[in-house]
């Protein structure tokens, strides 16, 4: 995972560095960076909204199929798959967007966690020396310096341990005044009251605002996202959606207490932008507009592109149904003796190892008359 984060983090780090060159304030640069990255992923959001709006168009047909075949779930699934194929709809297309975003998220986290590497462009040896000095004077716990976000924790301790960092401590050579000044040039304060290099605690201070706003914005973003897909999910899907809607925001708030506040600020900005994007896309890409697009394509004579996934799924279902039908028909056409032999074969197949051993001994005794 660290390799993936570093691999994607370095090119994204140049974007963060460029944002910092425009406005050399860490919190503002972080906001610019997050906006740029969200803008780059807008096409994924557009695709997902189109998919949702398309599904809303023929959702009544899906409900009708489920109602018609409520006692035949397999048949209902086959008919729904045929409907998806006719409509050119791939139910997994929304998931593909998530798979694309996942490695990008790893890179984003690396950029936020390592400002000394990506913004200040300090040598790794200098960064390690600073960590070792703070560890030797017990300014930061060793486990925190080994974890992600350690660079933010180092920056949060600069003022308190200036002499040790410049001159060294406990036999560890210092980083020097020039490197120290470069580190201090990166102001981690937000509004002058929150140090983004520190980790929030339950203490009643300004830092606790980060987990609180992380919870509020994540919950708001989840509610907006659910409204965007309203009328699409079935009962089971709604249950999962509600669990995600209330579960993930609280998880976000919990993790905000485990990482430096700079990471929590990134989450807050991302949540706000995600909510705004959902609202805008929902107004622009409606089921009615998607229907107009489909009608225009029909008028122009464009053939609807079939989903390869749904085509393969349909082929697999038809093959399985054909095999099952042939198997059932074949059983009915067997003679009485063949039916008994088939039943015996099925019974043997279902026997456990111990039962098979007992069966073998019984047959051996019948054949040779041995007393077992």
mmCIF file of C-alpha atoms in Angstrom:
data_model
loop_
_atom_site.group_PDB
_atom_site.id
_atom_site.type_symbol
_atom_site.label_atom_id
_atom_site.label_comp_id
_atom_site.label_asym_id
_atom_site.label_seq_id
_atom_site.Cartn_x
_atom_site.Cartn_y
_atom_site.Cartn_z
ATOM 1 C CA UNK A 1 0.000 0.000 0.000
ATOM 2 C CA UNK A 2 2.837 2.414 0.823
ATOM 3 C CA UNK A 3 4.341 1.739 -2.606
ATOM 4 C CA UNK A 4 1.031 2.609 -4.293
ATOM 5 C CA UNK A 5 0.658 5.760 -2.192
ATOM 6 C CA UNK A 6 4.179 6.907 -3.047
ATOM 7 C CA UNK A 7 3.802 6.037 -6.725
ATOM 8 C CA UNK A 8 0.649 8.092 -7.177
ATOM 9 C CA UNK A 9 1.517 10.620 -4.489
ATOM 10 C CA UNK A 10 4.594 12.047 -6.210
ATOM 11 C CA UNK A 11 2.861 13.321 -9.387
ATOM 12 C CA UNK A 12 -0.051 14.649 -7.317
ATOM 13 C CA UNK A 13 2.515 16.236 -4.982
ATOM 14 C CA UNK A 14 3.577 18.546 -7.804
ATOM 15 C CA UNK A 15 -0.011 19.853 -7.979
ATOM 16 C CA UNK A 16 0.080 20.594 -4.239
ATOM 17 C CA UNK A 17 3.481 22.254 -4.642
ATOM 18 C CA UNK A 18 2.148 24.431 -7.483
ATOM 19 C CA UNK A 19 -0.871 25.440 -5.377
ATOM 20 C CA UNK A 20 1.476 26.441 -2.552
ATOM 21 C CA UNK A 21 3.557 28.550 -4.957
ATOM 22 C CA UNK A 22 0.417 30.473 -5.941
ATOM 23 C CA UNK A 23 -0.643 31.138 -2.330
ATOM 24 C CA UNK A 24 2.066 30.136 0.203
ATOM 25 C CA UNK A 25 -0.406 29.319 2.973
ATOM 26 C CA UNK A 26 -0.760 25.630 3.728
ATOM 27 C CA UNK A 27 -4.501 25.652 4.478
ATOM 28 C CA UNK A 28 -5.315 27.692 1.344
ATOM 29 C CA UNK A 29 -3.018 25.524 -0.797
ATOM 30 C CA UNK A 30 -4.798 22.447 0.570
ATOM 31 C CA UNK A 31 -8.166 23.908 -0.429
ATOM 32 C CA UNK A 32 -6.902 24.742 -3.954
ATOM 33 C CA UNK A 33 -5.393 21.266 -4.280
ATOM 34 C CA UNK A 34 -8.640 19.557 -3.222
ATOM 35 C CA UNK A 35 -10.714 21.691 -5.625
ATOM 36 C CA UNK A 36 -8.375 20.854 -8.523
ATOM 37 C CA UNK A 37 -8.522 17.122 -7.780
ATOM 38 C CA UNK A 38 -12.317 17.143 -7.407
ATOM 39 C CA UNK A 39 -12.590 18.998 -10.708
ATOM 40 C CA UNK A 40 -10.421 16.361 -12.385
ATOM 41 C CA UNK A 41 -12.817 13.644 -11.206
ATOM 42 C CA UNK A 42 -15.997 15.406 -12.344
ATOM 43 C CA UNK A 43 -16.305 13.138 -15.461
ATOM 44 C CA UNK A 44 -16.648 10.137 -13.126
ATOM 45 C CA UNK A 45 -19.421 11.904 -11.237
ATOM 46 C CA UNK A 46 -21.181 12.784 -14.504
ATOM 47 C CA UNK A 47 -21.047 9.160 -15.645
ATOM 48 C CA UNK A 48 -22.425 7.932 -12.330
ATOM 49 C CA UNK A 49 -25.287 10.467 -12.371
ATOM 50 C CA UNK A 50 -26.200 9.529 -15.957
ATOM 51 C CA UNK A 51 -26.275 5.877 -14.892
ATOM 52 C CA UNK A 52 -28.547 6.715 -11.937
ATOM 53 C CA UNK A 53 -30.907 8.832 -14.059
ATOM 54 C CA UNK A 54 -31.043 6.086 -16.704
ATOM 55 C CA UNK A 55 -31.991 3.527 -14.056
ATOM 56 C CA UNK A 56 -34.789 5.792 -12.801
ATOM 57 C CA UNK A 57 -36.344 5.713 -16.281
ATOM 58 C CA UNK A 58 -37.028 1.993 -16.332
ATOM 59 C CA UNK A 59 -37.268 1.350 -12.581
ATOM 60 C CA UNK A 60 -41.094 0.853 -12.886
ATOM 61 C CA UNK A 61 -40.422 -1.980 -15.355
ATOM 62 C CA UNK A 62 -38.067 -3.628 -12.843
ATOM 63 C CA UNK A 63 -40.739 -3.335 -10.134
ATOM 64 C CA UNK A 64 -43.299 -4.875 -12.482
ATOM 65 C CA UNK A 65 -41.023 -7.857 -13.201
ATOM 66 C CA UNK A 66 -40.387 -8.423 -9.498
ATOM 67 C CA UNK A 67 -44.127 -8.293 -8.829
ATOM 68 C CA UNK A 68 -44.963 -10.656 -11.697
ATOM 69 C CA UNK A 69 -42.369 -13.254 -10.692
ATOM 70 C CA UNK A 70 -42.381 -12.746 -6.918
ATOM 71 C CA UNK A 71 -42.522 -16.537 -6.405
ATOM 72 C CA UNK A 72 -39.820 -17.194 -9.040
ATOM 73 C CA UNK A 73 -36.762 -15.110 -8.065
ATOM 74 C CA UNK A 74 -34.505 -16.829 -10.613
ATOM 75 C CA UNK A 75 -36.931 -16.079 -13.446
ATOM 76 C CA UNK A 76 -37.275 -12.496 -12.213
ATOM 77 C CA UNK A 77 -33.510 -12.063 -12.285
ATOM 78 C CA UNK A 78 -33.352 -13.439 -15.827
ATOM 79 C CA UNK A 79 -36.030 -10.999 -17.014
ATOM 80 C CA UNK A 80 -34.319 -8.058 -15.266
ATOM 81 C CA UNK A 81 -31.017 -9.022 -16.902
ATOM 82 C CA UNK A 82 -32.753 -9.025 -20.299
ATOM 83 C CA UNK A 83 -34.193 -5.601 -19.527
ATOM 84 C CA UNK A 84 -30.757 -4.268 -18.579
ATOM 85 C CA UNK A 85 -29.340 -5.638 -21.826
ATOM 86 C CA UNK A 86 -32.090 -4.022 -23.921
ATOM 87 C CA UNK A 87 -31.567 -0.709 -22.161
ATOM 88 C CA UNK A 88 -27.783 -0.892 -22.447
ATOM 89 C CA UNK A 89 -27.527 -0.501 -18.664
ATOM 90 C CA UNK A 90 -24.654 -1.883 -16.600
ATOM 91 C CA UNK A 91 -25.466 -2.025 -12.852
ATOM 92 C CA UNK A 92 -21.747 -2.210 -12.058
ATOM 93 C CA UNK A 93 -20.807 0.983 -13.894
ATOM 94 C CA UNK A 94 -21.110 2.997 -10.667
ATOM 95 C CA UNK A 95 -18.672 0.622 -8.994
ATOM 96 C CA UNK A 96 -16.138 1.111 -11.780
ATOM 97 C CA UNK A 97 -15.963 4.802 -10.887
ATOM 98 C CA UNK A 98 -15.157 3.855 -7.301
ATOM 99 C CA UNK A 99 -12.396 1.473 -8.423
ATOM 100 C CA UNK A 100 -10.831 4.266 -10.485
ATOM 101 C CA UNK A 101 -10.992 6.722 -7.597
ATOM 102 C CA UNK A 102 -9.504 4.334 -5.024
ATOM 103 C CA UNK A 103 -5.835 4.515 -6.141
ATOM 104 C CA UNK A 104 -6.205 8.292 -6.600
ATOM 105 C CA UNK A 105 -7.393 8.583 -2.996
ATOM 106 C CA UNK A 106 -4.254 6.754 -1.840
ATOM 107 C CA UNK A 107 -2.142 9.326 -3.668
ATOM 108 C CA UNK A 108 -4.137 12.225 -2.214
ATOM 109 C CA UNK A 109 -3.610 10.940 1.317
ATOM 110 C CA UNK A 110 0.124 10.704 0.695
ATOM 111 C CA UNK A 111 0.211 14.353 -0.443
ATOM 112 C CA UNK A 112 -1.701 15.568 2.622
ATOM 113 C CA UNK A 113 0.358 13.439 5.026
ATOM 114 C CA UNK A 114 3.780 14.470 3.692
ATOM 115 C CA UNK A 115 4.021 18.260 3.229
ATOM 116 C CA UNK A 116 7.775 18.325 3.915
ATOM 117 C CA UNK A 117 8.309 15.962 0.996
ATOM 118 C CA UNK A 118 5.770 17.314 -1.482
ATOM 119 C CA UNK A 119 5.652 21.046 -0.628
ATOM 120 C CA UNK A 120 9.023 21.903 0.905
ATOM 121 C CA UNK A 121 10.887 19.299 -1.169
ATOM 122 C CA UNK A 122 13.249 18.510 1.696
ATOM 123 C CA UNK A 123 15.767 15.689 1.477
ATOM 124 C CA UNK A 124 14.554 12.462 3.069
ATOM 125 C CA UNK A 125 17.690 12.334 5.261
ATOM 126 C CA UNK A 126 16.819 15.733 6.798
ATOM 127 C CA UNK A 127 13.259 14.586 7.485
ATOM 128 C CA UNK A 128 14.458 11.376 9.146
ATOM 129 C CA UNK A 129 16.968 13.322 11.263
ATOM 130 C CA UNK A 130 14.195 15.604 12.516
ATOM 131 C CA UNK A 131 12.065 12.573 13.399
ATOM 132 C CA UNK A 132 14.926 10.913 15.291
ATOM 133 C CA UNK A 133 15.660 14.066 17.299
ATOM 134 C CA UNK A 134 12.031 14.480 18.347
ATOM 135 C CA UNK A 135 11.901 10.797 19.221
ATOM 136 C CA UNK A 136 15.041 11.093 21.372
ATOM 137 C CA UNK A 137 13.636 14.008 23.375
ATOM 138 C CA UNK A 138 10.310 12.187 23.620
ATOM 139 C CA UNK A 139 8.478 15.077 21.933
ATOM 140 C CA UNK A 140 6.488 12.637 19.795
ATOM 141 C CA UNK A 141 5.791 8.967 20.467
ATOM 142 C CA UNK A 142 7.836 6.545 18.387
ATOM 143 C CA UNK A 143 4.707 4.851 17.028
ATOM 144 C CA UNK A 144 3.409 8.219 15.786
ATOM 145 C CA UNK A 145 6.664 8.964 13.985
ATOM 146 C CA UNK A 146 6.536 5.571 12.282
ATOM 147 C CA UNK A 147 2.915 6.034 11.202
ATOM 148 C CA UNK A 148 1.450 7.984 8.320
ATOM 149 C CA UNK A 149 1.150 11.681 9.072
ATOM 150 C CA UNK A 150 4.496 11.751 10.874
ATOM 151 C CA UNK A 151 5.691 14.769 8.868
ATOM 152 C CA UNK A 152 2.713 16.798 10.049
ATOM 153 C CA UNK A 153 3.497 15.777 13.624
ATOM 154 C CA UNK A 154 7.104 16.919 13.198
ATOM 155 C CA UNK A 155 5.969 20.299 11.890
ATOM 156 C CA UNK A 156 3.658 20.622 14.870
ATOM 157 C CA UNK A 157 6.648 20.394 17.265
ATOM 158 C CA UNK A 158 9.033 22.889 15.637
ATOM 159 C CA UNK A 159 8.540 25.816 18.021
ATOM 160 C CA UNK A 160 8.699 23.670 21.174
ATOM 161 C CA UNK A 161 12.025 22.004 20.229
ATOM 162 C CA UNK A 162 13.876 24.579 18.137
ATOM 163 C CA UNK A 163 17.309 24.198 19.774
ATOM 164 C CA UNK A 164 17.252 20.388 19.703
ATOM 165 C CA UNK A 165 16.292 20.316 16.019
ATOM 166 C CA UNK A 166 18.919 22.855 14.927
ATOM 167 C CA UNK A 167 21.841 21.697 17.075
ATOM 168 C CA UNK A 168 20.952 18.055 17.670
ATOM 169 C CA UNK A 169 20.216 16.108 20.855
ATOM 170 C CA UNK A 170 21.292 12.879 22.571
ATOM 171 C CA UNK A 171 24.101 12.247 20.112
ATOM 172 C CA UNK A 172 21.976 12.871 17.015
ATOM 173 C CA UNK A 173 23.241 15.552 14.635
ATOM 174 C CA UNK A 174 20.893 18.517 14.116
ATOM 175 C CA UNK A 175 19.245 19.466 10.851
ATOM 176 C CA UNK A 176 20.802 22.951 10.816
ATOM 177 C CA UNK A 177 19.321 26.444 10.829
ATOM 178 C CA UNK A 178 18.621 26.569 7.097
ATOM 179 C CA UNK A 179 16.485 23.401 7.063
ATOM 180 C CA UNK A 180 14.749 24.515 10.268
ATOM 181 C CA UNK A 181 13.848 27.890 8.756
ATOM 182 C CA UNK A 182 12.485 26.170 5.682
ATOM 183 C CA UNK A 183 10.290 23.973 7.867
ATOM 184 C CA UNK A 184 8.993 26.919 9.878
ATOM 185 C CA UNK A 185 8.114 28.740 6.649
ATOM 186 C CA UNK A 186 5.280 26.238 6.233
ATOM 187 C CA UNK A 187 2.572 27.728 8.440
ATOM 188 C CA UNK A 188 0.173 24.988 9.497
ATOM 189 C CA UNK A 189 -2.176 27.276 11.400
ATOM 190 C CA UNK A 190 -5.773 27.580 10.242
ATOM 191 C CA UNK A 191 -7.376 30.931 11.093
ATOM 192 C CA UNK A 192 -4.584 31.349 13.632
ATOM 193 C CA UNK A 193 -6.292 28.994 16.103
ATOM 194 C CA UNK A 194 -5.906 25.440 14.758
ATOM 195 C CA UNK A 195 -2.523 23.799 14.210
ATOM 196 C CA UNK A 196 -3.091 21.372 11.345
ATOM 197 C CA UNK A 197 -0.018 19.376 12.395
ATOM 198 C CA UNK A 198 -1.571 18.378 15.733
ATOM 199 C CA UNK A 199 -3.975 15.501 16.297
ATOM 200 C CA UNK A 200 -7.422 16.365 17.739
ATOM 201 C CA UNK A 201 -8.352 15.060 21.179
ATOM 202 C CA UNK A 202 -11.508 15.125 23.273
ATOM 203 C CA UNK A 203 -10.230 18.250 25.044
ATOM 204 C CA UNK A 204 -12.469 21.296 24.612
ATOM 205 C CA UNK A 205 -10.255 23.346 22.336
ATOM 206 C CA UNK A 206 -10.301 24.536 18.719
ATOM 207 C CA UNK A 207 -8.930 21.220 17.400
ATOM 208 C CA UNK A 208 -12.112 19.358 18.270
ATOM 209 C CA UNK A 209 -13.883 21.397 15.583
ATOM 210 C CA UNK A 210 -12.152 19.283 12.921
ATOM 211 C CA UNK A 211 -13.859 15.949 13.889
ATOM 212 C CA UNK A 212 -17.160 17.771 14.481
ATOM 213 C CA UNK A 213 -17.197 19.374 11.042
ATOM 214 C CA UNK A 214 -15.925 16.142 9.510
ATOM 215 C CA UNK A 215 -19.004 14.385 10.921
ATOM 216 C CA UNK A 216 -21.441 17.127 9.880
ATOM 217 C CA UNK A 217 -20.145 17.492 6.320
ATOM 218 C CA UNK A 218 -19.864 13.719 5.767
ATOM 219 C CA UNK A 219 -23.441 13.210 6.995
ATOM 220 C CA UNK A 220 -24.736 16.046 4.802
ATOM 221 C CA UNK A 221 -22.895 14.662 1.761
ATOM 222 C CA UNK A 222 -24.314 11.165 2.392
ATOM 223 C CA UNK A 223 -27.887 12.487 2.684
ATOM 224 C CA UNK A 224 -27.532 14.438 -0.561
ATOM 225 C CA UNK A 225 -26.101 11.377 -2.308
ATOM 226 C CA UNK A 226 -29.015 9.226 -1.089
ATOM 227 C CA UNK A 227 -31.543 11.738 -2.377
ATOM 228 C CA UNK A 228 -29.777 11.674 -5.731
ATOM 229 C CA UNK A 229 -30.397 7.909 -5.999
ATOM 230 C CA UNK A 230 -33.891 8.033 -4.476
ATOM 231 C CA UNK A 231 -36.286 5.647 -6.163
ATOM 232 C CA UNK A 232 -33.503 3.460 -7.593
ATOM 233 C CA UNK A 233 -32.505 1.177 -4.731
ATOM 234 C CA UNK A 234 -34.680 -1.754 -3.719
ATOM 235 C CA UNK A 235 -35.597 -2.472 -0.100
ATOM 236 C CA UNK A 236 -32.387 -4.367 0.584
ATOM 237 C CA UNK A 237 -30.349 -1.664 -1.137
ATOM 238 C CA UNK A 238 -32.023 1.019 0.952
ATOM 239 C CA UNK A 239 -31.053 -0.825 4.113
ATOM 240 C CA UNK A 240 -27.412 -0.862 3.018
ATOM 241 C CA UNK A 241 -27.636 2.795 1.978
ATOM 242 C CA UNK A 242 -28.974 3.853 5.355
ATOM 243 C CA UNK A 243 -26.224 1.912 7.088
ATOM 244 C CA UNK A 244 -23.640 3.662 4.906
ATOM 245 C CA UNK A 245 -25.294 7.052 5.367
ATOM 246 C CA UNK A 246 -25.091 6.953 9.155
ATOM 247 C CA UNK A 247 -22.126 4.619 9.606
ATOM 248 C CA UNK A 248 -19.499 6.220 7.361
ATOM 249 C CA UNK A 249 -19.793 9.781 8.749
ATOM 250 C CA UNK A 250 -19.244 8.541 12.293
ATOM 251 C CA UNK A 251 -16.289 6.481 11.084
ATOM 252 C CA UNK A 252 -14.919 9.634 9.460
ATOM 253 C CA UNK A 253 -15.261 11.539 12.735
ATOM 254 C CA UNK A 254 -13.580 8.681 14.622
ATOM 255 C CA UNK A 255 -10.588 8.593 12.274
ATOM 256 C CA UNK A 256 -10.287 12.383 12.615
ATOM 257 C CA UNK A 257 -9.130 11.746 16.181
ATOM 258 C CA UNK A 258 -6.364 9.414 14.955
ATOM 259 C CA UNK A 259 -4.689 11.606 12.313
ATOM 260 C CA UNK A 260 -3.315 15.162 12.190
ATOM 261 C CA UNK A 261 -5.902 17.909 11.726
ATOM 262 C CA UNK A 262 -4.593 18.641 8.210
ATOM 263 C CA UNK A 263 -5.997 15.306 7.033
ATOM 264 C CA UNK A 264 -9.326 16.064 8.710
ATOM 265 C CA UNK A 265 -9.451 19.438 6.936
ATOM 266 C CA UNK A 266 -8.942 17.668 3.617
ATOM 267 C CA UNK A 267 -11.883 15.362 4.413
ATOM 268 C CA UNK A 268 -14.095 18.334 5.316
ATOM 269 C CA UNK A 269 -13.312 20.147 2.065
ATOM 270 C CA UNK A 270 -13.863 16.944 0.063
ATOM 271 C CA UNK A 271 -17.239 16.349 1.727
ATOM 272 C CA UNK A 272 -18.414 19.889 0.971
ATOM 273 C CA UNK A 273 -17.312 19.674 -2.663
ATOM 274 C CA UNK A 274 -18.884 16.210 -3.057
ATOM 275 C CA UNK A 275 -22.216 17.531 -1.764
ATOM 276 C CA UNK A 276 -22.141 20.575 -4.056
ATOM 277 C CA UNK A 277 -21.233 18.380 -7.040
ATOM 278 C CA UNK A 278 -24.127 16.004 -6.312
ATOM 279 C CA UNK A 279 -26.628 18.876 -6.132
ATOM 280 C CA UNK A 280 -25.424 20.441 -9.395
ATOM 281 C CA UNK A 281 -25.289 17.162 -11.328
ATOM 282 C CA UNK A 282 -28.727 16.143 -10.084
ATOM 283 C CA UNK A 283 -30.194 19.385 -11.463
ATOM 284 C CA UNK A 284 -28.325 19.167 -14.772
ATOM 285 C CA UNK A 285 -28.625 15.432 -15.498
ATOM 286 C CA UNK A 286 -32.232 14.461 -14.808
ATOM 287 C CA UNK A 287 -34.103 11.324 -15.965
ATOM 288 C CA UNK A 288 -36.084 13.521 -18.363
ATOM 289 C CA UNK A 289 -32.915 14.868 -19.996
ATOM 290 C CA UNK A 290 -31.414 11.391 -20.228
ATOM 291 C CA UNK A 291 -34.647 10.243 -21.913
ATOM 292 C CA UNK A 292 -34.331 13.117 -24.414
ATOM 293 C CA UNK A 293 -30.752 12.070 -25.160
ATOM 294 C CA UNK A 294 -31.864 8.479 -25.762
ATOM 295 C CA UNK A 295 -34.709 9.625 -28.043
ATOM 296 C CA UNK A 296 -32.348 11.842 -30.052
ATOM 297 C CA UNK A 297 -29.966 8.922 -30.499
ATOM 298 C CA UNK A 298 -32.859 6.803 -31.765
ATOM 299 C CA UNK A 299 -33.892 9.500 -34.232
ATOM 300 C CA UNK A 300 -30.342 9.766 -35.514
ATOM 301 C CA UNK A 301 -30.294 6.022 -35.984
ATOM 302 C CA UNK A 302 -27.613 5.412 -33.415
ATOM 303 C CA UNK A 303 -27.604 1.892 -32.055
ATOM 304 C CA UNK A 304 -27.604 1.567 -28.318
ATOM 305 C CA UNK A 305 -24.327 0.207 -27.112
ATOM 306 C CA UNK A 306 -24.856 -3.089 -25.350
ATOM 307 C CA UNK A 307 -23.182 -3.740 -22.066
ATOM 308 C CA UNK A 308 -20.578 -6.491 -22.441
ATOM 309 C CA UNK A 309 -21.087 -7.416 -18.792
ATOM 310 C CA UNK A 310 -24.852 -7.876 -19.230
ATOM 311 C CA UNK A 311 -24.363 -9.822 -22.488
ATOM 312 C CA UNK A 312 -22.021 -12.279 -20.770
ATOM 313 C CA UNK A 313 -24.347 -12.517 -17.771
ATOM 314 C CA UNK A 314 -27.291 -13.308 -20.031
ATOM 315 C CA UNK A 315 -25.309 -15.975 -21.887
ATOM 316 C CA UNK A 316 -24.312 -17.610 -18.589
ATOM 317 C CA UNK A 317 -27.909 -17.572 -17.305
ATOM 318 C CA UNK A 318 -29.287 -19.027 -20.534
ATOM 319 C CA UNK A 319 -26.632 -21.748 -20.562
ATOM 320 C CA UNK A 320 -27.361 -22.657 -16.949
ATOM 321 C CA UNK A 321 -31.121 -22.727 -17.636
ATOM 322 C CA UNK A 322 -30.624 -24.916 -20.714
ATOM 323 C CA UNK A 323 -28.443 -27.373 -18.798
ATOM 324 C CA UNK A 324 -30.927 -27.507 -15.939
ATOM 325 C CA UNK A 325 -33.806 -28.105 -18.371
ATOM 326 C CA UNK A 326 -31.939 -30.837 -20.232
ATOM 327 C CA UNK A 327 -30.939 -32.493 -16.968
ATOM 328 C CA UNK A 328 -34.522 -32.460 -15.654
ATOM 329 C CA UNK A 329 -35.877 -33.747 -18.976
ATOM 330 C CA UNK A 330 -33.236 -36.466 -19.106
ATOM 331 C CA UNK A 331 -34.155 -37.684 -15.633
ATOM 332 C CA UNK A 332 -37.820 -38.025 -16.596
ATOM 333 C CA UNK A 333 -36.969 -40.140 -19.673
ATOM 334 C CA UNK A 334 -34.873 -42.663 -17.718
ATOM 335 C CA UNK A 335 -36.143 -46.175 -17.091
ATOM 336 C CA UNK A 336 -36.959 -47.408 -13.581
ATOM 337 C CA UNK A 337 -33.620 -49.192 -13.303
ATOM 338 C CA UNK A 338 -31.746 -46.129 -14.540
ATOM 339 C CA UNK A 339 -33.649 -43.932 -12.104
ATOM 340 C CA UNK A 340 -32.597 -46.225 -9.236
ATOM 341 C CA UNK A 341 -28.982 -46.182 -10.413
ATOM 342 C CA UNK A 342 -29.064 -42.383 -10.653
ATOM 343 C CA UNK A 343 -30.558 -42.100 -7.171
ATOM 344 C CA UNK A 344 -27.853 -44.426 -5.834
ATOM 345 C CA UNK A 345 -25.139 -42.358 -7.538
ATOM 346 C CA UNK A 346 -26.541 -39.161 -6.003
ATOM 347 C CA UNK A 347 -26.666 -40.843 -2.582
ATOM 348 C CA UNK A 348 -23.047 -41.949 -2.863
ATOM 349 C CA UNK A 349 -21.988 -38.467 -3.937
ATOM 350 C CA UNK A 350 -23.558 -36.975 -0.827
ATOM 351 C CA UNK A 351 -21.928 -39.467 1.571
ATOM 352 C CA UNK A 352 -19.220 -38.262 3.928
ATOM 353 C CA UNK A 353 -15.778 -39.929 3.995
ATOM 354 C CA UNK A 354 -16.661 -42.040 7.044
ATOM 355 C CA UNK A 355 -19.932 -43.130 5.477
ATOM 356 C CA UNK A 356 -18.143 -44.047 2.250
ATOM 357 C CA UNK A 357 -15.689 -46.199 4.247
ATOM 358 C CA UNK A 358 -18.555 -47.956 6.031
ATOM 359 C CA UNK A 359 -20.305 -48.530 2.708
ATOM 360 C CA UNK A 360 -17.154 -50.059 1.205
ATOM 361 C CA UNK A 361 -16.774 -52.432 4.168
ATOM 362 C CA UNK A 362 -20.415 -53.517 3.908
ATOM 363 C CA UNK A 363 -20.054 -54.325 0.203
ATOM 364 C CA UNK A 364 -16.797 -56.189 0.892
ATOM 365 C CA UNK A 365 -18.555 -58.289 3.540
ATOM 366 C CA UNK A 366 -21.468 -59.092 1.190
ATOM 367 C CA UNK A 367 -19.105 -60.205 -1.518
ATOM 368 C CA UNK A 368 -16.602 -62.252 0.490
ATOM 369 C CA UNK A 369 -18.664 -63.151 3.548
ATOM 370 C CA UNK A 370 -16.119 -61.739 5.964
ATOM 371 C CA UNK A 371 -17.303 -60.701 9.383
ATOM 372 C CA UNK A 372 -16.416 -57.047 9.767
#
